[in-house]
Amino acid sequence: MPHSHSDAEIEEEQRHFSNVVTTFQRYASYSIATNNRRRKDIFTLPKSDQELLTSLGYKEKLDAVDKAIFANAEFLSQIIADPEIFGHEVGDATDGDGNDLNPYLSGQKPHSHSHDHEHSSAPRKSNKYRPNEGDMDKVASTLKQFVRDWSEEGKEEREMSYGPMKEALLAHFHDVPERERRKLRVLVPGAGLGRLAYDVASLGFTCQGNEFSHYMLLSSYLILNKTTQAKYHTIYPYIQTFSNVQNRETLLRAISIPDVVPSLPRNSDFSLVAGDFEEIYGSGQELDVNGEEPQSGMWDAVLTCFFIDTAKNIVNYLRTIHRILAPSGVWINMGPLLWHWENNTTNDPSVELDLEEVKELARKIGFQISHERTIDATYVTNSEGMLGYTYRAAFWTATKL
Ligand SMILES: C[S@@+](CC[C@H](N)C(=O)[O-])C[C@H]1O[C@@H](n2cnc3c(N)ncnc32)[C@H](O)[C@@H]1O
């Protein structure tokens, strides 16, 4: 059982959730304002320059981007159509003055939105939150994360990371017949939009994803629980920046999601648990009747993909993984060391080890590392852009000694 939270913590969590919903709602007006800035800037130029730009069709391109923004906003409105499922009360889609936050979508809101009102006991409070650039970056990353996890275009990227992890999992349990895989419990912390966890469940393992970002949780809920048709949604994930773009087609590239309708055999066991990895699986939880911490030794495999560098304290992450694994359980890791809390502005502690130190730490904690290698992998990269990062990601499997 996770730590019990104080009223102040619960309130803070609710406020944060509500602000995320507001950020989704304000995506259109924010992005249109950015595009209007581009339009306005044209008029500051000498007439002859304006004419040259007009001859390139630059203004038409801006108009096409407006349309793509509306399409993205329509998709995002479906993600937040049913926020009460997360047990939080959220504001309605108006600002404090009663103006519609998402005027571009008037009349287009999905049916379930109005349906919510019939069930909510208290009137929804309006939310005056003004999302900042950082918030909007998270919405933009969420759209790209959809490409990684739930599009045909993302298949190549998934193969780079999820592919070797699934192979290693199957290899480790090669002597367990497929029909008995359900007995094996696999945890995927930092599950993002849930594709790796879903794929592992599709292989027949019992699988639990864990994720704490509201952006990710709301988004994966739509895909995993409300999708009835493949390629039902069309999004435009590459309109967010005009930098490093080859041509208009790549800027306006439409991506259809999801590539598959998520569905698992009836007897499968797949769940996504919302919350902080250290709080839910870490020590300090109430002991069970046997005097044990509830998660101790419960997991046959832990799969960390681009996750361990989200730690403030990597020692606690590795200790937790070690403690929750069953004897001879396997930890499969893949990812770089992009320490998420390095240079944080919130005074949070951050320990930033190099790769050798991480592996040495893992050994000292009680892991035997094997199958070590470096795998080139991209992460939400625009395969058609002029800039692409490739991580030389570290891969290993480690068994609990
Ligand atoms: C770099 S992303 C990787 C997502 C996914 N594994 C993938 O490969 O696409 C890291 C994820 O971990 C989540 N995360 C970070 N810290 C977490 C924590 N303490 N508990 C749960 N999730 C966390 C983030 O919200 C984010 O979705």
Tab-separated table of C-alpha atoms and ligand atoms in Angstrom:
chain	number	residue	atom	x	y	z
A	1	MET	CA	0.000	0.000	0.000
A	2	PRO	CA	1.461	3.409	-0.873
A	3	HIS	CA	2.235	6.008	1.787
A	4	SER	CA	-0.862	7.765	3.025
A	5	HIS	CA	-0.965	11.353	1.848
A	6	SER	CA	-1.711	14.473	3.819
A	7	ASP	CA	-4.656	16.682	2.843
A	8	ALA	CA	-2.201	19.262	1.541
A	9	GLU	CA	-0.514	16.659	-0.676
A	10	ILE	CA	-3.859	15.483	-2.031
A	11	GLU	CA	-4.878	19.061	-2.754
A	12	GLU	CA	-1.567	19.762	-4.502
A	13	GLU	CA	-1.983	16.609	-6.582
A	14	GLN	CA	-5.518	17.651	-7.564
A	15	ARG	CA	-4.365	21.109	-8.498
A	16	HIS	CA	-1.596	19.666	-10.618
A	17	PHE	CA	-4.008	17.320	-12.372
A	18	SER	CA	-6.423	20.145	-13.021
A	19	ASN	CA	-3.600	22.290	-14.443
A	20	VAL	CA	-2.618	19.501	-16.829
A	21	VAL	CA	-6.220	19.307	-18.067
A	22	THR	CA	-6.226	23.091	-18.518
A	23	THR	CA	-2.970	22.852	-20.481
A	24	PHE	CA	-4.585	20.376	-22.882
A	25	GLN	CA	-7.597	22.693	-23.174
A	26	ARG	CA	-5.451	25.702	-23.944
A	27	TYR	CA	-3.279	23.979	-26.541
A	28	ALA	CA	-5.187	25.469	-29.487
A	29	SER	CA	-5.244	29.079	-28.354
A	30	TYR	CA	-1.591	28.903	-27.322
A	31	SER	CA	-0.441	27.359	-30.596
A	32	ILE	CA	-2.579	29.638	-32.749
A	33	ALA	CA	-1.038	32.616	-30.948
A	34	THR	CA	2.415	31.317	-31.862
A	35	ASN	CA	1.372	30.959	-35.489
A	36	ASN	CA	-0.159	34.439	-35.454
A	37	ARG	CA	3.172	35.782	-34.215
A	38	ARG	CA	4.697	34.401	-37.424
A	39	ARG	CA	1.982	36.139	-39.471
A	40	LYS	CA	2.460	39.419	-37.640
A	41	ASP	CA	6.229	39.305	-38.134
A	42	ILE	CA	5.787	39.237	-41.895
A	43	PHE	CA	4.288	42.740	-41.732
A	44	THR	CA	7.377	44.126	-39.997
A	45	LEU	CA	9.429	43.348	-43.087
A	46	PRO	CA	9.996	45.607	-46.124
A	47	LYS	CA	7.248	45.270	-48.741
A	48	SER	CA	9.558	43.631	-51.264
A	49	ASP	CA	10.548	40.960	-48.712
A	50	GLN	CA	6.886	40.342	-47.933
A	51	GLU	CA	6.178	39.830	-51.629
A	52	LEU	CA	8.999	37.329	-51.941
A	53	LEU	CA	7.682	35.383	-48.959
A	54	THR	CA	4.182	35.472	-50.424
A	55	SER	CA	5.539	34.033	-53.671
A	56	LEU	CA	6.952	31.105	-51.658
A	57	GLY	CA	3.489	30.345	-50.296
A	58	TYR	CA	4.654	31.012	-46.720
A	59	LYS	CA	1.261	32.407	-45.695
A	60	GLU	CA	-0.589	29.386	-47.084
A	61	LYS	CA	1.728	27.226	-45.054
A	62	LEU	CA	0.747	29.142	-41.918
A	63	ASP	CA	-2.919	28.585	-42.775
A	64	ALA	CA	-2.300	24.867	-43.164
A	65	VAL	CA	-0.590	24.818	-39.771
A	66	ASP	CA	-3.671	26.463	-38.217
A	67	LYS	CA	-5.773	23.574	-39.527
A	68	ALA	CA	-3.332	21.037	-38.129
A	69	ILE	CA	-3.469	22.783	-34.731
A	70	PHE	CA	-7.271	22.445	-34.711
A	71	ALA	CA	-6.977	18.757	-35.562
A	72	ASN	CA	-4.498	18.213	-32.714
A	73	ALA	CA	-6.751	20.169	-30.362
A	74	GLU	CA	-9.699	17.981	-31.293
A	75	PHE	CA	-7.633	14.887	-30.479
A	76	LEU	CA	-6.410	16.378	-27.190
A	77	SER	CA	-9.990	17.213	-26.225
A	78	GLN	CA	-10.800	13.508	-26.490
A	79	ILE	CA	-7.942	12.694	-24.135
A	80	ILE	CA	-9.437	14.915	-21.452
A	81	ALA	CA	-13.071	14.156	-22.260
A	82	ASP	CA	-13.465	12.024	-19.178
A	83	PRO	CA	-11.020	13.260	-16.532
A	84	GLU	CA	-13.223	12.175	-13.641
A	85	ILE	CA	-12.148	8.601	-14.254
A	86	PHE	CA	-8.954	9.615	-12.493
A	87	GLY	CA	-10.898	10.477	-9.395
A	88	HIS	CA	-10.069	14.165	-9.534
A	89	GLU	CA	-12.431	17.035	-9.745
A	90	VAL	CA	-11.339	19.335	-12.526
A	91	GLY	CA	-12.306	22.740	-13.768
A	92	ASP	CA	-14.646	23.232	-16.689
A	93	ALA	CA	-13.354	24.468	-20.007
A	94	THR	CA	-13.709	28.118	-19.150
A	95	ASP	CA	-11.303	30.538	-17.642
A	96	GLY	CA	-12.170	32.379	-14.436
A	97	ASP	CA	-14.214	34.884	-16.436
A	98	GLY	CA	-16.390	32.286	-18.090
A	99	ASN	CA	-14.660	32.449	-21.491
A	100	ASP	CA	-14.260	29.200	-23.362
A	101	LEU	CA	-10.634	28.039	-23.077
A	102	ASN	CA	-10.843	26.184	-26.310
A	103	PRO	CA	-13.106	28.316	-28.480
A	104	TYR	CA	-12.005	26.506	-31.615
A	105	LEU	CA	-13.740	23.383	-30.480
A	106	SER	CA	-17.126	24.784	-29.566
A	107	GLY	CA	-19.808	22.323	-30.484
A	108	GLN	CA	-17.262	19.597	-31.226
A	109	LYS	CA	-16.786	18.263	-27.760
A	110	PRO	CA	-17.241	14.518	-27.550
A	111	HIS	CA	-20.506	13.299	-26.139
A	112	SER	CA	-18.953	11.978	-22.966
A	113	HIS	CA	-17.993	15.502	-21.992
A	114	SER	CA	-21.538	16.650	-21.434
A	115	HIS	CA	-22.337	13.268	-19.977
A	116	ASP	CA	-19.847	14.003	-17.203
A	117	HIS	CA	-21.912	16.880	-15.980
A	118	GLU	CA	-24.838	14.619	-15.290
A	119	HIS	CA	-22.739	12.565	-12.902
A	120	SER	CA	-20.587	15.087	-11.163
A	121	SER	CA	-21.975	15.832	-7.760
A	122	ALA	CA	-20.415	19.282	-7.416
A	123	PRO	CA	-20.442	21.991	-10.054
A	124	ARG	CA	-17.083	22.130	-11.842
A	125	LYS	CA	-14.823	24.923	-10.768
A	126	SER	CA	-13.262	27.059	-13.439
A	127	ASN	CA	-9.492	27.068	-13.677
A	128	LYS	CA	-7.555	30.277	-14.003
A	129	TYR	CA	-4.270	28.495	-14.589
A	130	ARG	CA	-2.195	29.954	-17.428
A	131	PRO	CA	-0.024	27.200	-18.883
A	132	ASN	CA	3.557	28.210	-19.550
A	133	GLU	CA	5.929	27.207	-22.311
A	134	GLY	CA	7.151	24.228	-20.276
A	135	ASP	CA	3.592	22.910	-19.963
A	136	MET	CA	3.011	23.277	-23.702
A	137	ASP	CA	6.306	21.498	-24.407
A	138	LYS	CA	4.893	18.565	-22.490
A	139	VAL	CA	1.798	18.474	-24.712
A	140	ALA	CA	4.046	18.619	-27.782
A	141	SER	CA	6.174	15.755	-26.394
A	142	THR	CA	3.031	13.782	-25.652
A	143	LEU	CA	2.036	14.002	-29.322
A	144	LYS	CA	5.492	12.735	-30.333
A	145	GLN	CA	5.302	10.003	-27.734
A	146	PHE	CA	2.155	8.766	-29.525
A	147	VAL	CA	4.232	8.333	-32.668
A	148	ARG	CA	6.821	6.300	-30.700
A	149	ASP	CA	4.330	3.999	-29.021
A	150	TRP	CA	1.216	3.797	-31.129
A	151	SER	CA	1.928	4.445	-34.808
A	152	GLU	CA	3.274	2.482	-37.738
A	153	GLU	CA	5.868	5.202	-38.194
A	154	GLY	CA	7.155	4.468	-34.675
A	155	LYS	CA	7.692	0.764	-35.340
A	156	GLU	CA	11.353	1.161	-36.249
A	157	GLU	CA	12.053	3.118	-33.067
A	158	ARG	CA	10.169	0.595	-30.945
A	159	GLU	CA	12.169	-2.231	-32.480
A	160	MET	CA	15.387	-0.537	-31.344
A	161	SER	CA	14.427	-0.431	-27.674
A	162	TYR	CA	11.422	-2.615	-26.901
A	163	GLY	CA	12.622	-5.305	-29.339
A	164	PRO	CA	15.805	-6.318	-27.452
A	165	MET	CA	14.012	-6.051	-24.098
A	166	LYS	CA	11.224	-8.422	-25.138
A	167	GLU	CA	13.775	-10.819	-26.625
A	168	ALA	CA	15.759	-10.815	-23.383
A	169	LEU	CA	12.594	-11.434	-21.360
A	170	LEU	CA	11.594	-14.380	-23.539
A	171	ALA	CA	15.152	-15.735	-23.447
A	172	HIS	CA	15.307	-15.525	-19.652
A	173	PHE	CA	12.075	-17.486	-19.294
A	174	HIS	CA	12.580	-19.733	-22.327
A	175	ASP	CA	11.841	-22.848	-20.275
A	176	VAL	CA	8.391	-21.577	-19.241
A	177	PRO	CA	5.750	-22.718	-21.777
A	178	GLU	CA	3.716	-19.928	-23.312
A	179	ARG	CA	0.502	-21.038	-21.592
A	180	GLU	CA	2.213	-20.671	-18.206
A	181	ARG	CA	3.658	-17.213	-18.772
A	182	ARG	CA	0.696	-15.687	-16.991
A	183	LYS	CA	2.218	-16.865	-13.710
A	184	LEU	CA	5.184	-14.570	-14.321
A	185	ARG	CA	4.732	-10.999	-13.127
A	186	VAL	CA	6.502	-8.280	-15.068
A	187	LEU	CA	6.724	-4.648	-13.948
A	188	VAL	CA	7.443	-1.754	-16.332
A	189	PRO	CA	8.157	1.416	-14.311
A	190	GLY	CA	7.947	4.726	-16.188
A	191	ALA	CA	5.695	3.079	-18.748
A	192	GLY	CA	5.031	6.258	-20.759
A	193	LEU	CA	2.147	5.577	-23.140
A	194	GLY	CA	2.161	1.914	-22.221
A	195	ARG	CA	3.236	0.158	-25.413
A	196	LEU	CA	6.081	-1.902	-23.961
A	197	ALA	CA	3.877	-3.018	-21.059
A	198	TYR	CA	1.049	-3.820	-23.467
A	199	ASP	CA	3.387	-5.808	-25.720
A	200	VAL	CA	4.678	-7.789	-22.743
A	201	ALA	CA	1.087	-8.590	-21.735
A	202	SER	CA	0.395	-9.607	-25.347
A	203	LEU	CA	3.184	-12.170	-25.043
A	204	GLY	CA	1.152	-13.746	-22.245
A	205	PHE	CA	2.978	-12.415	-19.165
A	206	THR	CA	1.113	-10.750	-16.340
A	207	CYS	CA	2.232	-7.171	-16.754
A	208	GLN	CA	1.887	-3.972	-14.793
A	209	GLY	CA	2.994	-0.589	-16.048
A	210	ASN	CA	3.646	2.231	-13.613
A	211	GLU	CA	3.594	5.885	-14.555
A	212	PHE	CA	3.240	9.156	-12.685
A	213	SER	CA	2.818	11.772	-15.405
A	214	HIS	CA	-0.754	12.938	-15.846
A	215	TYR	CA	0.011	13.732	-19.481
A	216	MET	CA	0.963	10.104	-20.055
A	217	LEU	CA	-1.788	8.584	-17.908
A	218	LEU	CA	-4.626	10.529	-19.517
A	219	SER	CA	-3.247	9.803	-22.984
A	220	SER	CA	-2.672	6.096	-22.552
A	221	TYR	CA	-6.147	5.752	-21.060
A	222	LEU	CA	-7.697	6.964	-24.310
A	223	ILE	CA	-5.701	4.574	-26.454
A	224	LEU	CA	-5.872	1.531	-24.203
A	225	ASN	CA	-9.476	1.801	-23.085
A	226	LYS	CA	-11.399	3.704	-25.690
A	227	THR	CA	-9.990	2.647	-29.030
A	228	THR	CA	-12.312	0.655	-31.206
A	229	GLN	CA	-10.667	1.162	-34.568
A	230	ALA	CA	-7.065	1.238	-35.732
A	231	LYS	CA	-5.881	4.559	-37.162
A	232	TYR	CA	-8.976	6.263	-35.822
A	233	HIS	CA	-7.102	9.446	-34.866
A	234	THR	CA	-4.949	11.687	-37.023
A	235	ILE	CA	-2.412	13.926	-35.363
A	236	TYR	CA	0.202	16.384	-36.612
A	237	PRO	CA	3.094	16.007	-34.179
A	238	TYR	CA	5.679	17.965	-36.186
A	239	ILE	CA	4.028	21.391	-36.454
A	240	GLN	CA	5.309	22.499	-33.066
A	241	THR	CA	8.557	23.939	-34.385
A	242	PHE	CA	9.533	25.347	-37.774
A	243	SER	CA	13.223	24.657	-37.102
A	244	ASN	CA	15.155	21.924	-38.924
A	245	VAL	CA	12.297	21.163	-41.296
A	246	GLN	CA	13.059	19.813	-44.786
A	247	ASN	CA	9.852	20.844	-46.483
A	248	ARG	CA	6.153	21.501	-46.018
A	249	GLU	CA	5.235	17.833	-46.234
A	250	THR	CA	7.438	16.882	-43.304
A	251	LEU	CA	6.170	19.804	-41.227
A	252	LEU	CA	2.575	18.806	-41.872
A	253	ARG	CA	3.120	15.048	-41.774
A	254	ALA	CA	-0.074	13.370	-40.546
A	255	ILE	CA	0.282	10.370	-38.264
A	256	SER	CA	-2.546	7.900	-37.783
A	257	ILE	CA	-2.924	6.257	-34.407
A	258	PRO	CA	-3.119	3.693	-33.075
A	259	ASP	CA	-1.433	1.194	-35.368
A	260	VAL	CA	-3.369	-1.593	-33.650
A	261	VAL	CA	-6.561	-1.787	-31.627
A	262	PRO	CA	-5.260	-2.696	-28.185
A	263	SER	CA	-6.944	-5.906	-27.209
A	264	LEU	CA	-5.670	-8.759	-25.108
A	265	PRO	CA	-6.900	-12.322	-24.746
A	266	ARG	CA	-9.624	-12.653	-22.140
A	267	ASN	CA	-7.506	-14.348	-19.502
A	268	SER	CA	-4.635	-11.864	-19.737
A	269	ASP	CA	-3.576	-9.709	-16.840
A	270	PHE	CA	-2.510	-6.179	-17.684
A	271	SER	CA	-2.701	-3.065	-15.536
A	272	LEU	CA	-1.344	0.450	-15.365
A	273	VAL	CA	-0.758	1.844	-11.911
A	274	ALA	CA	-0.661	5.608	-11.428
A	275	GLY	CA	1.842	7.045	-9.002
A	276	ASP	CA	5.452	7.517	-8.088
A	277	PHE	CA	7.608	4.422	-8.520
A	278	GLU	CA	9.459	4.948	-5.245
A	279	GLU	CA	6.253	5.568	-3.303
A	280	ILE	CA	4.415	2.567	-4.672
A	281	TYR	CA	7.191	-0.015	-4.835
A	282	GLY	CA	9.778	1.499	-2.494
A	283	SER	CA	10.346	0.651	1.116
A	284	GLY	CA	8.568	2.422	3.934
A	285	GLN	CA	5.210	0.874	3.108
A	286	GLU	CA	2.897	-0.673	5.662
A	287	LEU	CA	3.981	-4.210	6.395
A	288	ASP	CA	1.714	-7.105	5.505
A	289	VAL	CA	0.565	-9.848	7.893
A	290	ASN	CA	3.905	-11.640	7.499
A	291	GLY	CA	5.799	-8.514	8.496
A	292	GLU	CA	7.021	-8.078	4.905
A	293	GLU	CA	6.769	-5.050	2.688
A	294	PRO	CA	3.944	-5.885	0.259
A	295	GLN	CA	5.927	-5.628	-2.975
A	296	SER	CA	9.004	-7.501	-1.728
A	297	GLY	CA	9.924	-10.415	-3.975
A	298	MET	CA	6.675	-10.023	-5.937
A	299	TRP	CA	8.086	-9.476	-9.420
A	300	ASP	CA	9.715	-11.983	-11.739
A	301	ALA	CA	10.982	-9.280	-14.059
A	302	VAL	CA	11.397	-5.508	-14.000
A	303	LEU	CA	11.839	-3.794	-17.366
A	304	THR	CA	13.289	-0.290	-17.281
A	305	CYS	CA	13.321	1.436	-20.657
A	306	PHE	CA	14.695	5.013	-20.689
A	307	PHE	CA	13.776	5.109	-17.020
A	308	ILE	CA	16.616	4.754	-14.506
A	309	ASP	CA	17.920	8.245	-15.267
A	310	THR	CA	14.641	9.715	-13.970
A	311	ALA	CA	15.949	8.966	-10.465
A	312	LYS	CA	16.859	11.672	-8.014
A	313	ASN	CA	18.575	8.991	-6.002
A	314	ILE	CA	19.653	6.101	-8.216
A	315	VAL	CA	20.667	4.107	-5.131
A	316	ASN	CA	17.058	3.981	-4.023
A	317	TYR	CA	15.820	3.059	-7.517
A	318	LEU	CA	18.228	0.123	-7.770
A	319	ARG	CA	17.594	-1.015	-4.194
A	320	THR	CA	13.869	-0.941	-4.879
A	321	ILE	CA	14.190	-2.951	-8.086
A	322	HIS	CA	16.366	-5.452	-6.237
A	323	ARG	CA	13.998	-5.788	-3.289
A	324	ILE	CA	10.817	-6.241	-5.314
A	325	LEU	CA	12.342	-8.906	-7.559
A	326	ALA	CA	11.764	-12.534	-6.684
A	327	PRO	CA	14.875	-14.670	-6.111
A	328	SER	CA	16.490	-15.199	-9.532
A	329	GLY	CA	14.196	-12.505	-10.921
A	330	VAL	CA	15.538	-10.518	-13.842
A	331	TRP	CA	16.007	-6.787	-14.336
A	332	ILE	CA	16.279	-5.797	-17.978
A	333	ASN	CA	17.515	-2.287	-18.606
A	334	MET	CA	17.809	-0.211	-21.760
A	335	GLY	CA	18.527	3.492	-21.982
A	336	PRO	CA	20.941	6.380	-21.687
A	337	LEU	CA	21.915	8.346	-18.584
A	338	LEU	CA	20.201	11.644	-19.216
A	339	TRP	CA	19.811	12.526	-15.543
A	340	HIS	CA	16.413	14.200	-15.414
A	341	TRP	CA	17.049	16.117	-12.208
A	342	GLU	CA	20.450	17.479	-13.127
A	343	ASN	CA	20.248	21.287	-13.062
A	344	ASN	CA	16.765	21.268	-11.545
A	345	THR	CA	15.511	24.609	-10.277
A	346	THR	CA	13.416	23.174	-7.466
A	347	ASN	CA	16.257	22.339	-5.085
A	348	ASP	CA	15.660	18.632	-5.476
A	349	PRO	CA	18.621	16.387	-4.791
A	350	SER	CA	20.142	14.652	-7.794
A	351	VAL	CA	22.855	12.008	-7.990
A	352	GLU	CA	24.402	11.742	-11.443
A	353	LEU	CA	26.572	8.664	-11.831
A	354	ASP	CA	28.419	7.612	-14.961
A	355	LEU	CA	27.645	4.276	-16.559
A	356	GLU	CA	30.522	2.419	-14.884
A	357	GLU	CA	29.375	3.705	-11.516
A	358	VAL	CA	25.765	2.650	-12.142
A	359	LYS	CA	26.868	-0.879	-12.988
A	360	GLU	CA	29.248	-1.031	-10.019
A	361	LEU	CA	26.430	0.181	-7.759
A	362	ALA	CA	24.102	-2.482	-9.180
A	363	ARG	CA	26.686	-5.185	-8.404
A	364	LYS	CA	27.147	-3.894	-4.856
A	365	ILE	CA	23.374	-3.940	-4.345
A	366	GLY	CA	23.293	-7.589	-5.344
A	367	PHE	CA	22.821	-7.900	-9.084
A	368	GLN	CA	24.796	-10.039	-11.470
A	369	ILE	CA	24.940	-8.176	-14.752
A	370	SER	CA	25.097	-10.014	-18.065
A	371	HIS	CA	24.368	-9.525	-21.777
A	372	GLU	CA	25.858	-6.041	-21.577
A	373	ARG	CA	25.946	-4.125	-24.827
A	374	THR	CA	25.441	-0.736	-26.378
A	375	ILE	CA	22.429	-0.273	-28.623
A	376	ASP	CA	21.939	2.737	-30.870
A	377	ALA	CA	18.423	3.994	-30.255
A	378	THR	CA	16.386	7.080	-31.020
A	379	TYR	CA	13.755	8.552	-28.731
A	380	VAL	CA	10.746	10.385	-30.209
A	381	THR	CA	12.921	11.470	-33.078
A	382	ASN	CA	11.475	13.032	-36.208
A	383	SER	CA	12.831	10.609	-38.771
A	384	GLU	CA	12.314	13.173	-41.540
A	385	GLY	CA	13.736	16.202	-39.719
A	386	MET	CA	17.124	17.835	-40.245
A	387	LEU	CA	18.165	17.057	-36.679
A	388	GLY	CA	18.172	13.648	-35.062
A	389	TYR	CA	19.689	12.384	-31.852
A	390	THR	CA	20.810	8.804	-31.509
A	391	TYR	CA	21.564	7.564	-28.018
A	392	ARG	CA	24.256	4.976	-27.497
A	393	ALA	CA	22.017	3.346	-24.978
A	394	ALA	CA	23.206	0.865	-22.384
A	395	PHE	CA	21.523	-2.519	-22.365
A	396	TRP	CA	21.874	-5.299	-19.826
A	397	THR	CA	20.037	-8.003	-18.050
A	398	ALA	CA	20.744	-8.457	-14.368
A	399	THR	CA	19.755	-11.244	-12.044
A	400	LYS	CA	19.162	-10.957	-8.338
A	401	LEU	CA	21.814	-12.863	-6.425
B	1	LIG	C1	11.945	8.983	-20.809
B	1	LIG	S1	10.330	8.445	-20.450
B	1	LIG	C2	10.309	6.739	-21.036
B	1	LIG	C3	8.926	6.232	-21.285
B	1	LIG	C4	8.858	4.800	-21.852
B	1	LIG	N1	9.498	3.849	-20.973
B	1	LIG	C5	9.464	4.766	-23.227
B	1	LIG	O1	10.508	4.121	-23.405
B	1	LIG	O2	8.878	5.370	-24.140
B	1	LIG	C6	10.375	8.245	-18.699
B	1	LIG	C7	8.994	8.026	-18.120
B	1	LIG	O3	9.103	7.770	-16.728
B	1	LIG	C8	8.093	8.493	-16.049
B	1	LIG	N2	8.575	8.697	-14.680
B	1	LIG	C9	9.613	9.482	-14.287
B	1	LIG	N3	9.802	9.401	-12.961
B	1	LIG	C10	8.848	8.534	-12.497
B	1	LIG	C11	8.527	8.050	-11.209
B	1	LIG	N4	9.224	8.418	-10.139
B	1	LIG	N5	7.506	7.181	-11.081
B	1	LIG	C12	6.802	6.787	-12.182
B	1	LIG	N6	7.057	7.220	-13.427
B	1	LIG	C13	8.071	8.089	-13.589
B	1	LIG	C14	7.945	9.761	-16.861
B	1	LIG	O4	6.699	10.390	-16.634
B	1	LIG	C15	8.110	9.245	-18.269
B	1	LIG	O5	6.877	8.845	-18.826
